[in-house]
Amino acid sequence: MLDDGEIESRVRLIRPMEHHHASMKMMDESHWQPTDRETFAAAWNGEVVDVPEFAESTLHIVAGLLLPIWKRLPNESTRVYRLQTDAGERIIGRRVSPAWAASACMTATCSLTPNEAFSALMEGRTVLELAEDLQLRRVRVMGAHRFELSGFTDVMRDRLRAYGLFSEIISWKLRMFVPSDATGAAVLAKVLDHYPIVRIGEREAA
């Protein structure tokens, strides 16, 4: 149906490795022409012979534990692929575009232990992006450096407090912090165990 509501007659043009649609008007202006079954079969078989037995293509798959980073994956395709390599390795994951994969690879991926993450926060130049849209960074509050966790929801508050985070209401807003003293690394380990790091960013030290 066209934008003005008119019904347009179309045909589907099928070839051995592809198909597309065309309007009857386009068909009248093309070089396609009616033929008999035998002529069509000969042309079809001739094209099939020229098709290679195998074809190679590159797929970019994000595999592994996808649930914590599901929201960060592109929205253009949510299909999950199940693949098996010639060596027998099985892969389950989301297909992403080459552009998205290139962009993601430009940012460092997490390989930090809790102690390393705590030290990185202490330096003040690292932003840790965690699962479920949480973010950890060093901030300056009332003249002192603190490790602030932002992006939490009301449902997360009790769990985060149980992990050892403390909260304060500053300018009528509830803010939560990981202790920056000797107990901080252990508290951070509990946080990262439930909300793993999905990306590591850099910024000017605060």
Coordinates of N, CA and C in Angstrom, one line a residue:
M1 N 0.8 -1.2 0.0 CA 0.0 0.0 0.0 C 0.9 1.2 0.0
L2 N 0.6 2.2 -0.9 CA 1.4 3.4 -1.0 C 0.9 4.4 0.1
D3 N 1.7 5.5 0.2 CA 1.4 6.5 1.3 C 0.0 7.1 1.1
D4 N -0.5 7.2 -0.1 CA -1.8 7.8 -0.3 C -3.0 6.7 -0.2
G5 N -2.6 5.5 0.2 CA -3.6 4.5 0.3 C -3.9 3.6 -0.9
E6 N -3.2 3.9 -2.0 CA -3.4 3.1 -3.2 C -2.7 1.7 -3.1
I7 N -3.4 0.7 -3.6 CA -2.8 -0.6 -3.5 C -1.9 -0.8 -4.7
E8 N -0.7 -1.2 -4.5 CA 0.3 -1.5 -5.6 C 0.5 -3.0 -5.8
S9 N 0.3 -3.4 -7.0 CA 0.6 -4.8 -7.2 C 2.1 -5.1 -7.4
R10 N 2.6 -6.1 -6.7 CA 4.0 -6.4 -6.8 C 4.3 -7.9 -7.0
V11 N 5.5 -8.2 -7.5 CA 5.9 -9.6 -7.7 C 7.2 -9.8 -6.9
R12 N 7.4 -11.0 -6.5 CA 8.7 -11.4 -5.9 C 9.6 -12.1 -6.9
L13 N 10.8 -11.5 -7.0 CA 11.7 -12.0 -8.0 C 12.7 -12.9 -7.2
I14 N 12.8 -14.2 -7.5 CA 13.6 -15.1 -6.8 C 14.7 -15.7 -7.6
R15 N 15.9 -15.6 -7.0 CA 17.1 -16.2 -7.7 C 17.7 -17.2 -6.7
P16 N 18.6 -18.0 -7.1 CA 19.1 -19.0 -6.2 C 19.7 -18.5 -4.9
M17 N 20.3 -17.3 -4.8 CA 20.9 -16.8 -3.6 C 20.2 -15.5 -3.1
E18 N 19.2 -15.1 -3.7 CA 18.6 -13.8 -3.2 C 17.2 -13.7 -3.7
H19 N 16.5 -12.8 -3.2 CA 15.1 -12.4 -3.7 C 14.8 -11.0 -3.3
H20 N 14.0 -10.3 -4.2 CA 13.6 -9.0 -3.9 C 12.2 -8.8 -4.5
H21 N 11.6 -7.7 -4.2 CA 10.3 -7.3 -4.7 C 10.3 -6.2 -5.6
A22 N 9.4 -6.2 -6.6 CA 9.3 -5.1 -7.6 C 7.8 -4.9 -7.9
S23 N 7.5 -3.7 -8.2 CA 6.1 -3.4 -8.6 C 5.9 -3.9 -10.1
M24 N 4.6 -4.1 -10.4 CA 4.3 -4.5 -11.8 C 4.8 -3.4 -12.8
K25 N 4.7 -2.1 -12.4 CA 5.1 -1.1 -13.3 C 6.6 -1.2 -13.6
M26 N 7.4 -1.5 -12.5 CA 8.9 -1.7 -12.8 C 9.1 -2.9 -13.6
M27 N 8.3 -3.9 -13.5 CA 8.5 -5.1 -14.3 C 8.3 -4.8 -15.8
D28 N 7.3 -4.0 -16.1 CA 7.0 -3.6 -17.4 C 8.2 -2.8 -18.1
E29 N 8.9 -2.1 -17.2 CA 10.0 -1.3 -17.7 C 11.4 -2.0 -17.6
S30 N 11.4 -3.3 -17.1 CA 12.6 -4.0 -17.0 C 12.8 -5.0 -18.2
H31 N 13.9 -5.8 -18.1 CA 14.2 -6.7 -19.2 C 13.7 -8.1 -18.9
W32 N 12.9 -8.2 -17.8 CA 12.3 -9.5 -17.5 C 11.2 -9.8 -18.5
Q33 N 11.1 -11.1 -18.8 CA 10.1 -11.4 -19.8 C 9.5 -12.8 -19.5
P34 N 8.3 -13.1 -19.9 CA 7.7 -14.4 -19.7 C 8.4 -15.5 -20.5
T35 N 8.4 -16.7 -19.9 CA 9.1 -17.8 -20.6 C 8.4 -19.1 -20.2
D36 N 8.8 -20.1 -20.9 CA 8.2 -21.5 -20.6 C 9.1 -22.1 -19.5
R37 N 8.5 -23.2 -19.0 CA 9.2 -24.0 -17.9 C 10.6 -24.4 -18.2
E38 N 10.7 -25.0 -19.4 CA 12.0 -25.6 -19.8 C 13.1 -24.5 -19.9
T39 N 12.8 -23.3 -20.5 CA 13.8 -22.3 -20.6 C 14.1 -21.7 -19.2
F40 N 13.1 -21.6 -18.4 CA 13.4 -21.1 -17.0 C 14.3 -22.1 -16.3
A41 N 14.0 -23.4 -16.4 CA 14.8 -24.4 -15.7 C 16.2 -24.4 -16.1
A42 N 16.5 -24.2 -17.4 CA 17.8 -24.1 -17.9 C 18.6 -22.9 -17.4
A43 N 17.9 -21.8 -17.4 CA 18.5 -20.6 -16.8 C 18.8 -20.7 -15.3
W44 N 17.8 -21.2 -14.6 CA 18.0 -21.4 -13.2 C 19.1 -22.4 -12.9
N45 N 19.2 -23.5 -13.5 CA 20.3 -24.5 -13.3 C 21.6 -23.9 -13.6
G46 N 21.7 -23.1 -14.7 CA 22.9 -22.5 -15.1 C 23.4 -21.5 -14.0
E47 N 22.5 -20.8 -13.4 CA 22.9 -19.9 -12.3 C 23.3 -20.7 -11.0
V48 N 22.6 -21.8 -10.8 CA 22.9 -22.6 -9.6 C 24.3 -23.1 -9.7
V49 N 24.7 -23.6 -10.9 CA 26.1 -24.1 -11.1 C 27.2 -23.1 -10.7
D50 N 26.9 -21.8 -11.0 CA 27.9 -20.8 -10.7 C 28.0 -20.4 -9.2
V51 N 27.0 -20.9 -8.4 CA 27.0 -20.5 -7.0 C 28.1 -21.4 -6.3
P52 N 29.0 -20.8 -5.6 CA 30.0 -21.6 -4.9 C 29.4 -22.5 -3.8
E53 N 30.1 -23.6 -3.5 CA 29.5 -24.6 -2.6 C 29.5 -24.0 -1.2
F54 N 30.5 -23.2 -0.8 CA 30.6 -22.5 0.5 C 30.8 -21.0 0.3
A55 N 30.3 -20.3 1.3 CA 30.5 -18.8 1.3 C 31.1 -18.4 2.6
E56 N 32.0 -17.4 2.6 CA 32.6 -16.9 3.8 C 32.0 -15.5 4.1
S57 N 31.7 -15.3 5.4 CA 31.3 -14.0 5.9 C 31.8 -13.8 7.3
T58 N 31.9 -12.6 7.7 CA 32.3 -12.3 9.1 C 31.2 -11.8 10.0
L59 N 31.0 -12.5 11.1 CA 30.0 -12.2 12.1 C 30.6 -11.7 13.3
H60 N 30.1 -10.6 13.9 CA 30.6 -10.1 15.2 C 29.6 -10.5 16.2
I61 N 30.0 -11.4 17.2 CA 29.1 -12.0 18.2 C 29.6 -11.5 19.6
V62 N 28.7 -11.0 20.4 CA 29.0 -10.8 21.8 C 28.5 -12.0 22.6
A63 N 29.4 -12.8 23.1 CA 29.0 -14.0 23.8 C 29.4 -14.0 25.3
G64 N 29.0 -15.0 26.0 CA 29.3 -15.1 27.4 C 28.1 -14.7 28.3
L65 N 28.4 -14.0 29.4 CA 27.4 -13.7 30.3 C 26.7 -12.3 29.8
L66 N 25.7 -12.5 29.1 CA 25.1 -11.3 28.4 C 24.1 -10.5 29.3
L67 N 23.5 -11.2 30.3 CA 22.4 -10.5 31.0 C 22.9 -9.2 31.7
P68 N 24.1 -9.2 32.3 CA 24.5 -7.9 33.0 C 24.7 -6.8 32.0
I69 N 25.0 -7.1 30.7 CA 25.3 -6.0 29.8 C 24.2 -5.9 28.7
W70 N 23.1 -6.6 28.9 CA 22.1 -6.6 27.8 C 21.6 -5.3 27.4
K71 N 21.5 -4.3 28.4 CA 21.0 -3.0 28.0 C 22.0 -2.2 27.2
R72 N 23.2 -2.6 27.3 CA 24.3 -1.9 26.6 C 24.5 -2.4 25.1
L73 N 23.8 -3.5 24.8 CA 24.0 -4.0 23.4 C 23.1 -3.2 22.5
P74 N 23.4 -3.2 21.2 CA 22.6 -2.4 20.3 C 21.2 -2.9 20.2
N75 N 20.3 -2.0 19.8 CA 18.9 -2.4 19.7 C 18.4 -2.9 18.3
E76 N 19.4 -2.8 17.3 CA 18.9 -3.1 16.0 C 18.6 -4.6 15.8
S77 N 19.1 -5.5 16.7 CA 18.8 -6.9 16.6 C 18.9 -7.5 17.9
T78 N 17.9 -8.2 18.3 CA 17.9 -8.9 19.6 C 18.0 -10.4 19.4
R79 N 18.2 -10.9 18.2 CA 18.3 -12.3 17.9 C 19.5 -12.9 18.6
V80 N 19.3 -14.1 19.2 CA 20.4 -14.8 19.8 C 20.9 -15.9 18.8
Y81 N 22.2 -16.0 18.6 CA 22.7 -17.0 17.6 C 23.4 -18.1 18.4
R82 N 23.2 -19.3 17.9 CA 23.9 -20.5 18.4 C 24.8 -21.0 17.3
L83 N 26.1 -21.0 17.5 CA 27.1 -21.3 16.5 C 28.0 -22.4 17.0
Q84 N 28.6 -23.2 16.1 CA 29.5 -24.2 16.4 C 30.7 -24.1 15.4
T85 N 31.9 -24.0 16.0 CA 33.1 -23.9 15.1 C 33.5 -25.3 14.6
D86 N 34.4 -25.3 13.6 CA 34.9 -26.6 13.1 C 35.6 -27.4 14.2
A87 N 36.1 -26.7 15.2 CA 36.8 -27.4 16.3 C 35.8 -27.9 17.3
G88 N 34.5 -27.7 17.1 CA 33.5 -28.2 18.1 C 33.1 -27.2 19.2
E89 N 33.8 -26.0 19.2 CA 33.4 -25.0 20.2 C 32.0 -24.4 19.9
R90 N 31.2 -24.4 20.9 CA 29.8 -23.8 20.8 C 29.8 -22.4 21.4
I91 N 29.2 -21.5 20.6 CA 29.1 -20.1 21.0 C 27.6 -19.7 20.9
I92 N 27.2 -19.1 22.0 CA 25.8 -18.5 22.0 C 26.0 -17.0 22.3
G93 N 25.4 -16.2 21.5 CA 25.5 -14.7 21.8 C 24.7 -13.9 20.8
R94 N 24.8 -12.6 21.0 CA 24.1 -11.6 20.2 C 24.9 -11.1 19.1
R95 N 24.4 -11.1 17.9 CA 25.1 -10.5 16.8 C 25.1 -9.0 16.8
V96 N 26.2 -8.4 16.6 CA 26.3 -6.9 16.6 C 26.9 -6.5 15.3
S97 N 26.8 -5.2 14.9 CA 27.3 -4.7 13.7 C 28.8 -4.5 13.8
P98 N 29.5 -4.5 12.6 CA 31.0 -4.2 12.7 C 31.3 -2.8 13.3
A99 N 30.4 -1.8 13.1 CA 30.6 -0.5 13.6 C 30.5 -0.5 15.1
W100 N 29.5 -1.2 15.7 CA 29.4 -1.3 17.1 C 30.5 -2.0 17.8
A101 N 31.0 -3.1 17.1 CA 32.1 -3.9 17.6 C 33.4 -3.0 17.6
A102 N 33.6 -2.2 16.6 CA 34.8 -1.4 16.5 C 34.7 -0.3 17.6
S103 N 33.5 0.2 17.9 CA 33.4 1.2 18.9 C 33.6 0.6 20.3
A104 N 33.1 -0.6 20.5 CA 33.2 -1.2 21.8 C 34.7 -1.5 22.1
C105 N 35.4 -1.9 21.1 CA 36.8 -2.3 21.3 C 37.7 -1.1 21.5
M106 N 37.2 0.1 21.2 CA 38.0 1.2 21.5 C 38.1 1.5 23.0
T107 N 37.2 1.0 23.8 CA 37.2 1.2 25.2 C 37.7 0.0 25.9
A108 N 38.5 0.2 26.9 CA 39.1 -1.0 27.7 C 38.0 -1.8 28.3
T109 N 38.2 -3.1 28.2 CA 37.2 -4.0 28.8 C 37.8 -4.5 30.2
C110 N 36.9 -4.8 31.1 CA 37.2 -5.1 32.5 C 38.1 -6.3 32.6
S111 N 39.2 -6.1 33.3 CA 40.0 -7.3 33.7 C 40.6 -7.0 35.1
L112 N 39.9 -6.1 35.9 CA 40.4 -5.7 37.2 C 39.9 -6.6 38.3
T113 N 40.8 -6.8 39.2 CA 40.4 -7.5 40.5 C 39.8 -6.4 41.4
P114 N 39.0 -6.8 42.4 CA 38.5 -5.7 43.3 C 39.6 -4.8 43.9
N115 N 40.7 -5.4 44.3 CA 41.8 -4.5 44.8 C 42.3 -3.6 43.7
E116 N 42.5 -4.0 42.5 CA 42.9 -3.2 41.4 C 41.9 -2.1 41.1
A117 N 40.6 -2.5 41.2 CA 39.6 -1.5 41.0 C 39.6 -0.4 42.1
F118 N 39.8 -0.9 43.3 CA 39.8 0.1 44.4 C 41.0 1.0 44.3
S119 N 42.1 0.5 43.8 CA 43.3 1.4 43.6 C 43.1 2.4 42.5
A120 N 42.4 1.9 41.4 CA 42.1 2.8 40.3 C 41.2 3.9 40.7
L121 N 40.2 3.6 41.5 CA 39.3 4.6 42.0 C 40.1 5.6 42.9
M122 N 41.0 5.1 43.7 CA 41.8 5.9 44.6 C 42.6 7.0 43.8
E123 N 43.0 6.6 42.6 CA 43.8 7.5 41.8 C 42.9 8.6 41.3
G124 N 41.6 8.4 41.1 CA 40.7 9.4 40.7 C 40.6 9.6 39.2
R125 N 41.2 8.9 38.4 CA 41.1 9.1 36.9 C 40.3 8.0 36.2
T126 N 39.7 7.1 37.0 CA 39.0 6.0 36.4 C 37.5 6.0 36.8
V127 N 36.7 5.8 35.8 CA 35.2 5.6 36.0 C 34.9 4.2 35.7
L128 N 34.3 3.5 36.6 CA 33.9 2.1 36.4 C 32.4 2.1 36.1
E129 N 32.1 1.6 34.9 CA 30.7 1.4 34.6 C 30.3 0.0 34.8
L130 N 29.3 -0.2 35.7 CA 28.9 -1.5 36.1 C 27.6 -2.0 35.5
A131 N 27.3 -3.2 35.7 CA 26.0 -3.7 35.2 C 24.8 -3.0 35.8
E132 N 23.7 -3.0 35.0 CA 22.5 -2.4 35.4 C 22.6 -0.8 35.6
D133 N 23.5 -0.3 34.7 CA 23.6 1.2 34.6 C 24.2 1.8 35.8
L134 N 24.9 1.1 36.6 CA 25.6 1.7 37.8 C 27.0 2.3 37.4
Q135 N 27.4 3.3 38.1 CA 28.7 3.9 37.8 C 29.4 4.2 39.1
L136 N 30.7 4.0 39.1 CA 31.5 4.3 40.3 C 32.6 5.3 39.9
R137 N 32.8 6.3 40.7 CA 33.9 7.3 40.4 C 34.3 8.0 41.7
R138 N 35.5 8.6 41.7 CA 35.8 9.4 42.9 C 35.3 10.8 42.7
V139 N 34.7 11.3 43.8 CA 34.2 12.6 43.8 C 34.7 13.4 45.0
R140 N 34.5 14.7 45.0 CA 34.9 15.5 46.2 C 33.7 16.0 46.8
V141 N 33.5 15.6 48.1 CA 32.3 16.0 48.8 C 32.7 16.7 50.1
M142 N 32.3 17.9 50.3 CA 32.7 18.6 51.5 C 34.2 18.6 51.8
G143 N 35.0 18.7 50.8 CA 36.4 18.8 51.0 C 37.1 17.5 51.1
A144 N 36.4 16.4 51.0 CA 37.0 15.0 51.1 C 36.7 14.2 49.9
H145 N 37.6 13.3 49.5 CA 37.4 12.4 48.4 C 36.6 11.2 48.8
R146 N 35.6 10.9 48.0 CA 34.7 9.7 48.3 C 34.5 9.0 47.0
F147 N 34.1 7.7 47.1 CA 33.8 6.8 46.0 C 32.3 6.7 45.8
E148 N 31.8 7.5 44.9 CA 30.3 7.5 44.8 C 29.8 6.5 43.8
L149 N 28.7 5.8 44.2 CA 28.0 4.9 43.3 C 26.7 5.6 42.8
S150 N 26.6 5.8 41.5 CA 25.4 6.5 41.0 C 24.7 5.6 40.1
G151 N 23.4 5.9 39.8 CA 22.6 5.1 38.9 C 21.8 4.1 39.6
F152 N 21.8 4.0 41.0 CA 21.1 2.9 41.7 C 19.6 3.3 41.7
T153 N 18.8 2.3 41.9 CA 17.4 2.4 42.0 C 16.9 2.2 43.5
D154 N 15.7 2.5 43.7 CA 15.2 2.3 45.1 C 15.3 0.9 45.5
V155 N 15.1 0.0 44.6 CA 15.1 -1.5 44.9 C 16.5 -1.9 45.4
M156 N 17.5 -1.2 44.9 CA 18.9 -1.6 45.2 C 19.4 -1.2 46.5
R157 N 18.8 -0.2 47.1 CA 19.3 0.5 48.3 C 19.7 -0.4 49.4
D158 N 18.7 -1.3 49.8 CA 18.9 -2.2 51.0 C 20.1 -3.1 50.7
R159 N 20.1 -3.7 49.5 CA 21.2 -4.6 49.1 C 22.6 -3.9 49.2
L160 N 22.6 -2.7 48.7 CA 23.9 -1.9 48.7 C 24.3 -1.6 50.1
R161 N 23.4 -1.3 50.9 CA 23.7 -1.0 52.4 C 24.2 -2.3 53.0
A162 N 23.6 -3.4 52.7 CA 24.1 -4.7 53.3 C 25.5 -5.0 52.8
Y163 N 25.9 -4.6 51.6 CA 27.2 -4.8 51.1 C 28.2 -3.9 51.9
G164 N 27.8 -2.8 52.6 CA 28.7 -2.0 53.3 C 28.7 -0.5 52.8
L165 N 27.9 -0.2 51.8 CA 27.9 1.2 51.3 C 27.1 2.0 52.4
F166 N 27.5 3.3 52.5 CA 26.8 4.2 53.3 C 26.1 5.3 52.5
S167 N 25.1 5.9 53.0 CA 24.4 6.9 52.2 C 24.3 8.2 53.0
E168 N 24.1 9.3 52.3 CA 23.9 10.6 52.9 C 23.0 11.4 52.0
I169 N 22.2 12.3 52.6 CA 21.3 13.2 51.8 C 22.0 14.5 51.7
I170 N 22.4 14.8 50.5 CA 23.2 16.0 50.2 C 22.4 16.9 49.2
S171 N 22.0 18.1 49.5 CA 21.2 18.9 48.7 C 19.9 18.2 48.4
W172 N 19.3 17.6 49.4 CA 18.0 16.9 49.2 C 18.0 15.7 48.3
K173 N 19.2 15.2 48.1 CA 19.3 14.0 47.2 C 20.1 12.9 47.9
L174 N 19.6 11.7 47.8 CA 20.2 10.6 48.5 C 21.4 10.1 47.6
R175 N 22.6 10.1 48.2 CA 23.8 9.6 47.5 C 24.4 8.5 48.3
M176 N 25.0 7.5 47.5 CA 25.6 6.4 48.2 C 27.1 6.3 47.8
F177 N 27.9 5.8 48.8 CA 29.3 5.8 48.7 C 29.9 4.5 49.2
V178 N 31.0 4.1 48.5 CA 31.8 3.0 49.0 C 32.8 3.5 49.9
P179 N 33.0 2.9 51.1 CA 34.0 3.5 52.0 C 35.4 3.6 51.4
S180 N 36.1 4.6 51.7 CA 37.4 4.8 51.1 C 38.6 4.5 52.0
D181 N 38.2 3.9 53.2 CA 39.2 3.5 54.1 C 39.6 2.0 53.9
A182 N 40.2 1.4 54.9 CA 40.7 0.0 54.7 C 39.6 -1.0 54.4
T183 N 38.4 -0.7 54.8 CA 37.3 -1.7 54.5 C 36.7 -1.6 53.1
G184 N 37.1 -0.5 52.4 CA 36.5 -0.2 51.1 C 36.7 -1.4 50.0
A185 N 37.9 -2.0 50.0 CA 38.2 -3.0 49.0 C 37.3 -4.2 49.2
A186 N 37.0 -4.6 50.4 CA 36.1 -5.7 50.7 C 34.7 -5.4 50.3
V187 N 34.3 -4.1 50.6 CA 32.9 -3.7 50.2 C 32.8 -3.7 48.7
L188 N 33.8 -3.1 48.0 CA 33.8 -3.1 46.6 C 33.7 -4.5 45.9
A189 N 34.4 -5.4 46.5 CA 34.4 -6.8 46.0 C 33.0 -7.4 46.0
K190 N 32.2 -7.1 47.1 CA 30.8 -7.5 47.1 C 30.0 -6.9 46.0
V191 N 30.2 -5.6 45.8 CA 29.5 -4.9 44.8 C 29.8 -5.4 43.4
L192 N 31.1 -5.7 43.1 CA 31.5 -6.1 41.8 C 31.1 -7.6 41.6
D193 N 30.9 -8.3 42.6 CA 30.4 -9.7 42.5 C 29.0 -9.8 42.0
H194 N 28.2 -8.8 42.3 CA 26.8 -8.8 41.9 C 26.6 -7.9 40.7
Y195 N 27.4 -6.8 40.6 CA 27.3 -5.9 39.5 C 28.7 -5.7 38.8
P196 N 29.0 -6.7 38.0 CA 30.4 -6.7 37.4 C 30.6 -5.5 36.5
I197 N 31.9 -5.2 36.3 CA 32.3 -4.1 35.5 C 32.1 -4.4 34.0
V198 N 31.5 -3.5 33.3 CA 31.3 -3.8 31.9 C 32.1 -2.8 31.0
R199 N 32.6 -1.8 31.6 CA 33.5 -0.8 30.8 C 34.3 0.0 31.8
I200 N 35.5 0.4 31.4 CA 36.4 1.2 32.2 C 36.6 2.5 31.4
G201 N 36.3 3.6 32.0 CA 36.6 4.9 31.3 C 37.6 5.7 32.1
E202 N 38.1 6.7 31.4 CA 39.1 7.6 32.0 C 38.5 9.0 32.0
R203 N 39.0 9.8 33.0 CA 38.6 11.2 33.1 C 39.6 11.9 33.9
E204 N 39.5 13.2 34.0 CA 40.4 14.0 34.8 C 40.2 13.7 36.3
A205 N 41.2 13.6 37.0 CA 41.1 13.3 38.4 C 40.3 14.3 39.2
A206 N 39.4 13.7 40.1 CA 38.6 14.6 40.9 C 39.1 14.6 42.3

